[in-house]
Coordinates of C-alpha atoms in Angstrom, one line a residue:
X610 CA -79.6 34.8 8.7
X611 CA -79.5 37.0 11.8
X612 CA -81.8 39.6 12.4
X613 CA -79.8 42.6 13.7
X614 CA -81.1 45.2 15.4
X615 CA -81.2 48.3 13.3
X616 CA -78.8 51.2 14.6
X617 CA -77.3 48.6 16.6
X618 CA -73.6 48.9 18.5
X619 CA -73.3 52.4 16.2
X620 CA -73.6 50.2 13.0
X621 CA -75.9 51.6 10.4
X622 CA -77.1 50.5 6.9
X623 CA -74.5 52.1 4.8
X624 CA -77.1 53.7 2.6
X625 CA -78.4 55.9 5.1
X626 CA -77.1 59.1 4.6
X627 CA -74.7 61.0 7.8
X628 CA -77.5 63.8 7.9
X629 CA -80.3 61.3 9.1
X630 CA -78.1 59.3 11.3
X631 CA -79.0 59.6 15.2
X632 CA -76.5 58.8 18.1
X633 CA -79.3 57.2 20.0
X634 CA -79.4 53.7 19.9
X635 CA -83.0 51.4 20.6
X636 CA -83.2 51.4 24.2
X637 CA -80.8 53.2 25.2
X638 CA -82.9 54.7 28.5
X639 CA -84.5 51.8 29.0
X640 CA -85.1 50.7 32.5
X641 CA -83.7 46.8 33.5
X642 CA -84.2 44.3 36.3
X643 CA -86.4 41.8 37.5
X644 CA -86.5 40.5 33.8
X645 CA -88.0 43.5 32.3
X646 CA -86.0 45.7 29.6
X647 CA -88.6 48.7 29.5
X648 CA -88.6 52.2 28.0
X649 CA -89.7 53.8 31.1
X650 CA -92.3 56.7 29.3
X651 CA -93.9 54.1 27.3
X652 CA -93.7 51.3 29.0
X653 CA -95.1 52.3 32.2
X654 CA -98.2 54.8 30.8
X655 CA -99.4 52.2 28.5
X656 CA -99.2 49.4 31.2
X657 CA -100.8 51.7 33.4
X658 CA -103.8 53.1 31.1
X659 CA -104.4 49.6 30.3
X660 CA -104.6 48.5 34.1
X661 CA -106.7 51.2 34.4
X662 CA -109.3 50.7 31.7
X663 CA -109.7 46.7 32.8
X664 CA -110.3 48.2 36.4
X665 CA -113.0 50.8 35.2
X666 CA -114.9 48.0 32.7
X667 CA -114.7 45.3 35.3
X668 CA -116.3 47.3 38.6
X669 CA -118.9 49.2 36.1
X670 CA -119.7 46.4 34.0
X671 CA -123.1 47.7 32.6
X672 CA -122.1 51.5 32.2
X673 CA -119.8 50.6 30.2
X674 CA -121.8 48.6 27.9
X675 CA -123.3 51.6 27.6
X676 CA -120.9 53.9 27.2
X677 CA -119.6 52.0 24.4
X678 CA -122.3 51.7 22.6
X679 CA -123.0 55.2 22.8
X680 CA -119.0 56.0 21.7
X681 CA -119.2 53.6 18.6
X682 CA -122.4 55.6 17.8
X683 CA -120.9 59.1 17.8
X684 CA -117.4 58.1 16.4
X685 CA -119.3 56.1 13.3
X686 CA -121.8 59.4 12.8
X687 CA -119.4 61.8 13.2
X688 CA -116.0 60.9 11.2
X689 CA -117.1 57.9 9.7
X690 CA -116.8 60.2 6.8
X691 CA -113.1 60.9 7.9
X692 CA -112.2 56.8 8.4
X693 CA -113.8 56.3 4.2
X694 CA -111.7 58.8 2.7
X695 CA -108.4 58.1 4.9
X696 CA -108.6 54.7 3.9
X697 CA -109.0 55.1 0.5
X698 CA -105.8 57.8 0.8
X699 CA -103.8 55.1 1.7
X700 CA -104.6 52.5 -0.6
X701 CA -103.8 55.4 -3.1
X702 CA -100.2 56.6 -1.8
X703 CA -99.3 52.7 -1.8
X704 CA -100.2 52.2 -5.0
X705 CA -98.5 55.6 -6.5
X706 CA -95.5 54.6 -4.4
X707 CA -95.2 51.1 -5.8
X708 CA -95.2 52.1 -9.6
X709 CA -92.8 55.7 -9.5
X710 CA -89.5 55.7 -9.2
X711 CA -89.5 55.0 -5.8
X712 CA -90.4 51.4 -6.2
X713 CA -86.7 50.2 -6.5
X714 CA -85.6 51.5 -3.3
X715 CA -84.4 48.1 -1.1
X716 CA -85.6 47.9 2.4
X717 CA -81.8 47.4 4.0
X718 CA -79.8 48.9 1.3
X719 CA -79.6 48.1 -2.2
X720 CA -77.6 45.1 -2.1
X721 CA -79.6 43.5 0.9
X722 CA -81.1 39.8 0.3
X723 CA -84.6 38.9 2.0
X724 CA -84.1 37.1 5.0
X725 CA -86.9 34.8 4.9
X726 CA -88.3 32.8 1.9
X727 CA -91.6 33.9 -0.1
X728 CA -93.7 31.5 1.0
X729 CA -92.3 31.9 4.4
X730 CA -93.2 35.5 3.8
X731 CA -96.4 35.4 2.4
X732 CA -97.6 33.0 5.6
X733 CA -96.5 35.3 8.2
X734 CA -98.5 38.0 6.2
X735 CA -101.6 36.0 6.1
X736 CA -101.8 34.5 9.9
X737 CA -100.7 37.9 11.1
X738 CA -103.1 40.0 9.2
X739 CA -106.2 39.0 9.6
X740 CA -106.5 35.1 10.4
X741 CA -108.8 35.0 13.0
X742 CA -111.3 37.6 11.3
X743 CA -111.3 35.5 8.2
X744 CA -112.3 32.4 10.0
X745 CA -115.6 34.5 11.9
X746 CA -116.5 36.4 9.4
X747 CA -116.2 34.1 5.7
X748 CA -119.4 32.6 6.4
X749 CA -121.2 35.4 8.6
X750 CA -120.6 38.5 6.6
X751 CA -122.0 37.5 3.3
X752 CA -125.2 35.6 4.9
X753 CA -125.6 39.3 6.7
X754 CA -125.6 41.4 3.4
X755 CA -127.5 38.9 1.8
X756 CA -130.2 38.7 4.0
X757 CA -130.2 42.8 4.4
X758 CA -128.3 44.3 1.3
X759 CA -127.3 48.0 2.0
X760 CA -128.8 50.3 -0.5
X761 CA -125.9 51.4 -2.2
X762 CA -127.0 51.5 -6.0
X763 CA -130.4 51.2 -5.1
X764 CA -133.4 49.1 -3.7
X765 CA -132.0 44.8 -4.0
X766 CA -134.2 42.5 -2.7
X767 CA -133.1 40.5 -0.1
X768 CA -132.5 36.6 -0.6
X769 CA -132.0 37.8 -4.2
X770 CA -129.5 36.8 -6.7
X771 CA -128.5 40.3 -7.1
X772 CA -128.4 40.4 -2.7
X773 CA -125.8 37.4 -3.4
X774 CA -123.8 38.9 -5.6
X775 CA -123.5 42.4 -4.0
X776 CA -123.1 40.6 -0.7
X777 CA -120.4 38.7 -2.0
X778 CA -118.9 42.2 -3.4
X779 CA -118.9 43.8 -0.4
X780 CA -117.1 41.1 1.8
X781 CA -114.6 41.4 -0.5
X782 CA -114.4 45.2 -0.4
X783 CA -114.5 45.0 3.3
X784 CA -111.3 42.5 3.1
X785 CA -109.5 43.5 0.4
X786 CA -107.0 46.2 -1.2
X787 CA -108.1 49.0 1.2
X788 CA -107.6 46.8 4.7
X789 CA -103.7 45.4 3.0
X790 CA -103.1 49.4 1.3
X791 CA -103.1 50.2 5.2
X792 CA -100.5 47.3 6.7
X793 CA -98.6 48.3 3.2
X794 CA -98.0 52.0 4.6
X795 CA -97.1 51.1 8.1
X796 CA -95.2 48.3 7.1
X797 CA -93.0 50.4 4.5
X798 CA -92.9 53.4 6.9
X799 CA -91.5 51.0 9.5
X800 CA -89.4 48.6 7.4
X801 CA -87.8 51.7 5.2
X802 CA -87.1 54.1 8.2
X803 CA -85.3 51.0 10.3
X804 CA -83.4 49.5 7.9
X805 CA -82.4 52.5 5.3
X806 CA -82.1 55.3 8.1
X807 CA -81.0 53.1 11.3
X808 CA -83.9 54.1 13.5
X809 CA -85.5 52.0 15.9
X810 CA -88.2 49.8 14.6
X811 CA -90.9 52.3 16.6
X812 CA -93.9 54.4 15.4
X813 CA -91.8 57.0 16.1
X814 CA -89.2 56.6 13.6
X815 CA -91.4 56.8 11.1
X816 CA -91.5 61.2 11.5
X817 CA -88.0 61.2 11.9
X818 CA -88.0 63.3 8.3
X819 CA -90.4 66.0 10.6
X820 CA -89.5 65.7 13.9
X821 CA -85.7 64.6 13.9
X822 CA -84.1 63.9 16.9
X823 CA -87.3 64.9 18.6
X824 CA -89.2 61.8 18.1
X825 CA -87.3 60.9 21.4
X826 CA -88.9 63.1 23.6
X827 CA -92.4 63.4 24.7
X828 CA -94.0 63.9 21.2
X829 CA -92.3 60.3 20.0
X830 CA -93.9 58.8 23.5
X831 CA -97.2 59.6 22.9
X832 CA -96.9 58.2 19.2
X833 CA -96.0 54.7 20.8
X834 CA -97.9 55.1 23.6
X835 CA -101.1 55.4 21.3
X836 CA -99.8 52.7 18.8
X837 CA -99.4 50.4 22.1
X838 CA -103.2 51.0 22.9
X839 CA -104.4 50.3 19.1
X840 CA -102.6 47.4 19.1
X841 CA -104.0 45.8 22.2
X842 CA -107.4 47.3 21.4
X843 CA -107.6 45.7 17.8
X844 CA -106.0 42.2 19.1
X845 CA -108.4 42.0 21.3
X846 CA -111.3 42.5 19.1
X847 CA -109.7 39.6 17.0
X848 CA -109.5 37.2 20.1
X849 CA -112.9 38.0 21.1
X850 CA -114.2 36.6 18.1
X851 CA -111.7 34.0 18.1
X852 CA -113.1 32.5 21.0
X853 CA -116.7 33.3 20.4
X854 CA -116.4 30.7 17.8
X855 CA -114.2 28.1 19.5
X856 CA -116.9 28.0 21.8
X857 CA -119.8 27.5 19.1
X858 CA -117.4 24.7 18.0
X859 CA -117.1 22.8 20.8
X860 CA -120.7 23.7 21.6
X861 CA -121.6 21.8 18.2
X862 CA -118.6 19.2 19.1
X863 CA -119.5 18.3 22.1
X864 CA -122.5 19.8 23.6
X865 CA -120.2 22.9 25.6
X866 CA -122.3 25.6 27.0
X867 CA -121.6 29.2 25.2
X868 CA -122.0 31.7 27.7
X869 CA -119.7 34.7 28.5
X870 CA -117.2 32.1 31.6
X871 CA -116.9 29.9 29.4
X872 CA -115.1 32.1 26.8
X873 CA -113.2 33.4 29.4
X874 CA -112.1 30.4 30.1
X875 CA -110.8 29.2 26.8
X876 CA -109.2 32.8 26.2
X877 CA -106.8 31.6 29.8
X878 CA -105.9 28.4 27.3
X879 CA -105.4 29.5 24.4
X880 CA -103.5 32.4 26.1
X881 CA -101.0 29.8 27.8
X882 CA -100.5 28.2 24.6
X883 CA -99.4 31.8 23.0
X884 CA -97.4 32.7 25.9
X885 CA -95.2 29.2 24.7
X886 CA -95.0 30.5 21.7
X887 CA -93.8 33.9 22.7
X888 CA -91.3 32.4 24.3
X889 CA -89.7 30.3 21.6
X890 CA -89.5 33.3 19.4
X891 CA -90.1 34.8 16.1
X892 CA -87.9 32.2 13.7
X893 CA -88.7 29.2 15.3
X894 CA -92.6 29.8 17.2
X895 CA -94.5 32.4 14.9
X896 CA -93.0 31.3 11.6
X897 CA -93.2 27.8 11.7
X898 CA -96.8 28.1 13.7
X899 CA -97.9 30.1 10.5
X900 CA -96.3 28.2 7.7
X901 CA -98.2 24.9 9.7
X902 CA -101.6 27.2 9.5
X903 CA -101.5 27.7 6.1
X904 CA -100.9 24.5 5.1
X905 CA -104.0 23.8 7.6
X906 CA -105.7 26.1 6.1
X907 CA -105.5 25.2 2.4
X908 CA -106.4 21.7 3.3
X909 CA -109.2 23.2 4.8
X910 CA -110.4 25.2 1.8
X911 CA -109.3 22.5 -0.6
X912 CA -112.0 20.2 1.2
X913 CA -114.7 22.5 1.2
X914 CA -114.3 23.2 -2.5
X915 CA -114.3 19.9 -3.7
X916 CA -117.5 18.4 -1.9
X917 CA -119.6 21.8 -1.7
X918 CA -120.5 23.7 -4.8
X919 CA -116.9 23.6 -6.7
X920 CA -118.4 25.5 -9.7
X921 CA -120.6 27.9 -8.1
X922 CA -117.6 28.9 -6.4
X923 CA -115.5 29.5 -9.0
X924 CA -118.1 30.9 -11.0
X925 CA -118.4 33.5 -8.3
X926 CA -114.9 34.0 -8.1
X927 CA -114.4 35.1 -11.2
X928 CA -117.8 37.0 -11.1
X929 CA -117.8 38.8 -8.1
X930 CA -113.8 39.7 -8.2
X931 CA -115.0 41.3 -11.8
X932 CA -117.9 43.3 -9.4
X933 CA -116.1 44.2 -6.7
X934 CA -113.1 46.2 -9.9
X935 CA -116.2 47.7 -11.2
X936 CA -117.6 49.2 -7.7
X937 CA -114.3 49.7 -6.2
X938 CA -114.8 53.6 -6.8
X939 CA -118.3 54.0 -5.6
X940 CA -117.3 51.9 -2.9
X941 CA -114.1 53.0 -1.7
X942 CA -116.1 56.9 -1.2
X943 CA -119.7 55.6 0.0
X944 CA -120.9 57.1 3.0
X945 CA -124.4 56.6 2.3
X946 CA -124.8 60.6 2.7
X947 CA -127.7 60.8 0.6
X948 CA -129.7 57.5 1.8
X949 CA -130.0 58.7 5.5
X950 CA -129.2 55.2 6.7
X951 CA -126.7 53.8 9.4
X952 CA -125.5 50.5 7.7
X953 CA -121.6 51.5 7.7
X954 CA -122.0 52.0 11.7
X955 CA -121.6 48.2 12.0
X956 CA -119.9 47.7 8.9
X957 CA -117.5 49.7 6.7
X958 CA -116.4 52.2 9.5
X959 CA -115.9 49.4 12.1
X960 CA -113.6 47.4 9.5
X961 CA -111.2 50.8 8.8
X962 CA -111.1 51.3 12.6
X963 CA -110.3 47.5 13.3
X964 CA -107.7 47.1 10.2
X965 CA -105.8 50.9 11.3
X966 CA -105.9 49.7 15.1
X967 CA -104.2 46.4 13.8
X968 CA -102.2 48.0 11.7
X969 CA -98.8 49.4 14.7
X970 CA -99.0 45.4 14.9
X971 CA -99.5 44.0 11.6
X972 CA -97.0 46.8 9.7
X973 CA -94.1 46.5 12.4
X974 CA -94.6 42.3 11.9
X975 CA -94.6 42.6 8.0
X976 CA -91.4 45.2 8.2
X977 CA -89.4 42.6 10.2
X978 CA -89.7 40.0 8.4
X979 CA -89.3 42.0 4.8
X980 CA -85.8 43.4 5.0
X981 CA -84.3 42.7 1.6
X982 CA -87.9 43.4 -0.7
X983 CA -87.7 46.1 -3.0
X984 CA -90.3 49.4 -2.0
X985 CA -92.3 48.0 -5.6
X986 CA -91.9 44.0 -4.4
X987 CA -93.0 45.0 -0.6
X988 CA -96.0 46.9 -1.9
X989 CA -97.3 44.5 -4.7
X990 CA -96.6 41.3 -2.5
X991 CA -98.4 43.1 0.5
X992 CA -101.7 44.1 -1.5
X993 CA -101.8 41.1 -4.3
X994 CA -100.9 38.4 -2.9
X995 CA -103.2 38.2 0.6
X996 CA -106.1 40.3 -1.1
X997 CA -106.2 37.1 -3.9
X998 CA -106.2 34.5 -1.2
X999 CA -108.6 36.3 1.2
X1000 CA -110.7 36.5 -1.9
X1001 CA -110.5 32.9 -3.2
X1002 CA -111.2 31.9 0.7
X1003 CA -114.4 34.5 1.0
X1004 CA -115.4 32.7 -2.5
X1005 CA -115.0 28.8 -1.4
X1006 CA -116.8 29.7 2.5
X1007 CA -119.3 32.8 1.8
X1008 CA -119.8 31.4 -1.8
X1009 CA -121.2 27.9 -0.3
X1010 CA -123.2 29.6 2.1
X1011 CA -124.4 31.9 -0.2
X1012 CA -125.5 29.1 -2.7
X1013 CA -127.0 26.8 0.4
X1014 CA -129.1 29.9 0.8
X1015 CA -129.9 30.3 -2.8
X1016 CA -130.9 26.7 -3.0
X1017 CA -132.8 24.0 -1.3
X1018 CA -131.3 24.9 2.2
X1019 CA -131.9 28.6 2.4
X1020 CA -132.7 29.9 5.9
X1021 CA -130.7 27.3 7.7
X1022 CA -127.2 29.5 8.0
X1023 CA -129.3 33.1 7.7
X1024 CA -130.9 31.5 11.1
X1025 CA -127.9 30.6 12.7
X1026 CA -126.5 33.7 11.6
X1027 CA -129.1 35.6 13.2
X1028 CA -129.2 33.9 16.5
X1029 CA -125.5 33.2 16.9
X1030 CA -123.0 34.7 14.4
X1031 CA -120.3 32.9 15.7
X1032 CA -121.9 29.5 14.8
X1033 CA -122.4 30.3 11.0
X1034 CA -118.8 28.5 9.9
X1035 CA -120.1 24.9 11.2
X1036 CA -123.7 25.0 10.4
X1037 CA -122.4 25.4 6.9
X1038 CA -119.8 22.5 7.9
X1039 CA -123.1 20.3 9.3
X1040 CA -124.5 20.5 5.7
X1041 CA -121.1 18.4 4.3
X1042 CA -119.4 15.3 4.5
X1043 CA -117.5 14.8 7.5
X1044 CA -119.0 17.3 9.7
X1045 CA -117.1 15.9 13.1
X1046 CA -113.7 16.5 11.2
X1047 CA -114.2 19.3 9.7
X1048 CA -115.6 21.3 12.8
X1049 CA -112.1 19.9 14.5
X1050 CA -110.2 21.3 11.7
X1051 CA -112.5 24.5 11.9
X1052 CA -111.6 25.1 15.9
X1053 CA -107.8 24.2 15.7
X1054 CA -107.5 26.9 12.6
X1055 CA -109.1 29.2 14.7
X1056 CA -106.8 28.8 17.9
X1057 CA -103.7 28.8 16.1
X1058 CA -104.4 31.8 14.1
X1059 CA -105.3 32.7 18.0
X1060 CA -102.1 32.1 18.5
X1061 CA -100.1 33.4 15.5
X1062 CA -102.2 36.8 16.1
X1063 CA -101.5 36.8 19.9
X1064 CA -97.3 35.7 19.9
X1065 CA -97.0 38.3 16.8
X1066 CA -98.6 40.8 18.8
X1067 CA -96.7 40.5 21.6
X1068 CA -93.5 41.0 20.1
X1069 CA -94.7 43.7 18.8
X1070 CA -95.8 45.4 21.6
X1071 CA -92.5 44.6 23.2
X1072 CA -90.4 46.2 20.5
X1073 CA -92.9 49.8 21.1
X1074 CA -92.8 49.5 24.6
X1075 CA -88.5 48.6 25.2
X1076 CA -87.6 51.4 22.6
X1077 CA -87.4 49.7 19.4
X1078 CA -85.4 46.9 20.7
X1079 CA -86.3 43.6 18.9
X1080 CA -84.7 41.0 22.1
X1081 CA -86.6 41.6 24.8
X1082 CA -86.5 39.0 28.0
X1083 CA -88.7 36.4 28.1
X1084 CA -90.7 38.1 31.3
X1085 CA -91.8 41.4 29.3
X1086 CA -92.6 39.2 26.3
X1087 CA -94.8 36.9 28.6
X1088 CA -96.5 40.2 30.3
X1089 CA -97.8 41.8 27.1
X1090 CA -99.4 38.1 26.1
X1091 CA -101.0 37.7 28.9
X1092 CA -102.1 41.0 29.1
X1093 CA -103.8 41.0 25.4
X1094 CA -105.8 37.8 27.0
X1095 CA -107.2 40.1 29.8
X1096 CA -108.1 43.1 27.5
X1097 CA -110.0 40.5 25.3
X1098 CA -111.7 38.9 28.3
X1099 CA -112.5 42.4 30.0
X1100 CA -114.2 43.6 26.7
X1101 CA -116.1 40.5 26.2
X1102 CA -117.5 40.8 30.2
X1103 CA -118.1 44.8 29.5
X1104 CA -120.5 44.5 26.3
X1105 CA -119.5 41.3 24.0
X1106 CA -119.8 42.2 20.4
X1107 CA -120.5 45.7 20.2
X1108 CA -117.8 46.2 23.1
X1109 CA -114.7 44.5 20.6
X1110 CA -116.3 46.3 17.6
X1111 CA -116.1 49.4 19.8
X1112 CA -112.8 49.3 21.0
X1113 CA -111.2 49.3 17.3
X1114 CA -113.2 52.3 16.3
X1115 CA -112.2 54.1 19.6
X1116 CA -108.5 53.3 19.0
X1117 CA -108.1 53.3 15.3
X1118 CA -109.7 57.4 14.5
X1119 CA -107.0 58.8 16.5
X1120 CA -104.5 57.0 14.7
X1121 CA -105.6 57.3 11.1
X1122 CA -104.7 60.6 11.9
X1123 CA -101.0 59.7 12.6
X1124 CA -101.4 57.2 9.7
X1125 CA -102.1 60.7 7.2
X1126 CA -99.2 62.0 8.3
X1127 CA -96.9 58.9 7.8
X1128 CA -97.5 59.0 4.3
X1129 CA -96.1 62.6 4.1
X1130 CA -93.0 61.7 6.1
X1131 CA -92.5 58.7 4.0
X1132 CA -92.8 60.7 0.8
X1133 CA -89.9 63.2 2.3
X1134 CA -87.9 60.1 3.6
X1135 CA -88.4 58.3 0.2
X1136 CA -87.2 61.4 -1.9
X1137 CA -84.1 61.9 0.2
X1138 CA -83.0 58.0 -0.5
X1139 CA -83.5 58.1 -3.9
X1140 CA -81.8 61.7 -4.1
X1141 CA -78.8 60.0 -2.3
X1142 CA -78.9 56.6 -4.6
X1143 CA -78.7 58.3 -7.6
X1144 CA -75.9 60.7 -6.7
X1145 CA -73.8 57.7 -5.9
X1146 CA -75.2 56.2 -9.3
X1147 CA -73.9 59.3 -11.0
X1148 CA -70.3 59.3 -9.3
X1149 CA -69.9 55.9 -10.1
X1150 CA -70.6 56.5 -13.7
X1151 CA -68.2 59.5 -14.0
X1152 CA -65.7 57.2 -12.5
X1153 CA -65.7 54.3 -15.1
X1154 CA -66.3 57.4 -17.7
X1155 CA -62.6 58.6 -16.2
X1156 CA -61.0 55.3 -15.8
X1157 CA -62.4 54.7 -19.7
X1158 CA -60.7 58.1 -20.7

């Protein structure tokens, strides 16, 4: 099917009611020539803040290692509180949303079919998510808690098997129902206002029940403006570690140096290879790229279970899914008040800030390719089905480091870990069969998720920045992909690590705040739908109650 642009040539889904229809259409003050197609407010102050920020980082290199170090500090001890309980708001509203009466409200009308298939679906969801972060972190995050388990019910021992389980827990917590109850609010927000109400698929739309027509003028701007900057912000903390471990792969491969040019370098590659992809478009690049990693993927996993420690994995599976239901609440409201520590810093608050900087990106990604899925279907698919296969994943990786660790190996990937972090996936590779292989398999994953992350992105980031257009010339498209490359590369030269963590914190406070106020607007947006379908469901009845008489 073709994917037509909501609103577009005056058309309009003909469930959305006359009261919420607006006579402007997605870029209709856009600015054209020179093979650019650019909402002129947007376009130009987002271009030009990011211009800015790459010139600032770049000629003050070591200030502003500094100063980011010092802004992750406040922002964490300051509304770290704010980013736990935001969080777990959303995962809430989603959840409420998916079993009320709401949840049979069709994105597109109620007699629109899903454009793309499931598994189609559900591979788009998973490389655009968090693909990248999965591959870094599945090995790295666990060894971490196990090695220093935060004291959230207590005193555990570290290197214990009560450190392996709650390490294991908390992985999951990190990548779980609260990071996909987040993408499930935008993406709604996005998907429902577009396709029900005929808005532009912007950040904007999505207050159209508060602001009306307004959202056009300068309060709607800076609502894009800032999605814009999360978006880059939080892609570029994904490519940064994306190529961090490329590098340790090759480095184990072939003996290539990792130093900070050297990542630079491979971000200019792997960059070229996403512009391509840009290029060819959203049916025939991103989709098929994802539907290929996937498949990659599983074979990936499938290996790794079978010739590491198949039972100990799914032994803690099924364990540590059954610990992570049973801590969810404690969890989900931690803020380790009443311990006096700083764990979260690094941890919990960065991972909210990273998933709600992603989330402009991931949620206007998962709404265009979910037109057709019921509110109830769009909600369940979003949080089960990803949060069960980032699970299973965290179980097969983290579970066979954890058990190296627990066993005749332990200190060899908690070293590695602590030297490098980015080398944790292939030392854990170098202690199975087939290590070259493997490690190959390891680094492509990585740079097509890459890839996936960075073409997705930039469509994204196309659609904000042209006025909720969805066709943008090839040019724009190109600009925004290489410009995600430079942000990544500009972060890793002003502070490596700390700098990417520090970027999604900055970028993703502001915007939980819009985030808050989404779910109200989709509430309001919601109710009038359903008033309006079940007025229509009433008049119908009367009728074939008056024919009958």
């Amino acid at each position: 099917m073709t994917h037509q642009e909501p609103g577009a040539q005056g058309q309009e889904p003909l469930s959305t009611p006359r009261s919420h229809r607006s006579r402007r259409q997605p870029g209709d003050r856009n600015v054209t020539g020179y093979g650019f197609d650019f909402h002129p407010e947007v376009f130009l102050v987002s271009a030009g803040l990011i211009v800015l920020f790459v010139l600032v980082t770049l000629l003050f290199r070591e200030p502003a290692e500094t100063v980011f170090g010092d802004i992750q500090t406040f922002i964490a001890e300051a509304m770290g509180w704010f980013l736990i309980l935001s969080v777990s708001i959303y995962l809430g509203v989603a959840i409420l949303l998916a079993f009320s009466k709401f949840g049979r409200i069709r994105l597109g009308g109620q007699n629109a079919k899903p454009e793309f298939p499931t598994f189609a679906w559900i591979a788009m969801l998973i490389s655009a998510g968090m693909g990248i972060g999965l591959m870094f972190w599945s090995v790295a995050e666990p060894i971490y808690h196990f090695q220093d388990p935060p004291a959230l019910i207590g005193a555990i021992e570290p290197l214990s098997q009560d450190a392996a389980q709650q390490a294991l827990g908390i992985t999951f917590f990190h990548w779980g129902l609260h990071a996909w109850g987040i993408y499930a609010i935008v993406g709604l927000s996005l998907g429902f206002f577009a396709y029900n109400w005929g808005l532009p698929l912007t950040i904007r739309s999505v207050f159209y029940p508060i602001l009306g027509d307004r959202i056009y003028g300068w309060g709607g701007n800076v609502i894009d403006i800032l999605a814009v900057a999360s978006t880059l912000f939080g892609l570029a903390t994904s490519l940064g570690f994306g190529v961090q471990q490329v590098n340790a792969g090759f480095n184990f491969l072939v003996g290539l140096p990792i130093n900070t040019p050297i990542q630079i370098g491979l971000i200019a590659i792997i960059t070229g290879f996403a512009t391509a992809s840009v290029v060819s478009g959203l049916d025939s690049g991103v989709r098929r790229l994802s539907e290929l990693n996937m498949i990659l993927a599983a074979i990936f996993m499938a290996f790794v279970l079978l010739v590491g420690p198949t039972l100990f994995i799914f032994g803690s599976f099924v364990q540590v899914v059954g610990y992570y239901a049973a801590s969810l609440p404690t969890l989900s409201f931690w803020t380790e008040t009443f311990e006096g520590t700083a764990w979260q810093n690094s941890w919990t608050v960065f991972y909210w800030g990273w998933w709600i900087s992603w989330s402009p990106f991931v949620g206007i990604f998962i709404a265009r390719v979910s037109k057709g899925r019921t509110v109830r279907e769009f909600i369940l698919g979003v949080l089960l089905l990803p949060t069960t296969l980032t699970f299973l994943w965290m179980s097969v990786f983290g579970g066979t480091a954890v058990s190296m660790e627990l066993g005749e190996l332990s200190g060899t990937i908690s070293n590695a870990v602590n030297e490098n972090v980015a080398t944790a996936l292939f030392v854990m590779l170098q202690q199975l069969p087939l290590t070259a292989i493997t490690s190959f398999v390891g680094i492509l994953l990585v740079v097509v998720f890459f890839v996936t992350s960075s073409d997705s992105g930039s469509l994204v980031v196309d659609s904000l920045t042209s006025g909720g257009k969805l066709d943008s010339p090839v040019p724009q498209r190109v600009f925004w992909a290489v410009i995600e490359g430079v942000v990544a590369a500009v972060l890793l030269l002003g502070g490596g690590l700390q700098a990417l963590q520090t970027a999604s914190i900055a970028t993703g406070l502001p915007f939980a705040i819009v985030l808050l106020v989404m779910c109200f607007s989709l509430y309001r947006g919601l109710s009038q739908e359903l008033a309006m379908i079940e007025g229509k469901e009433l008049q119908m009845a009367e009728g074939v109650v008056e024919e009958a008489v």
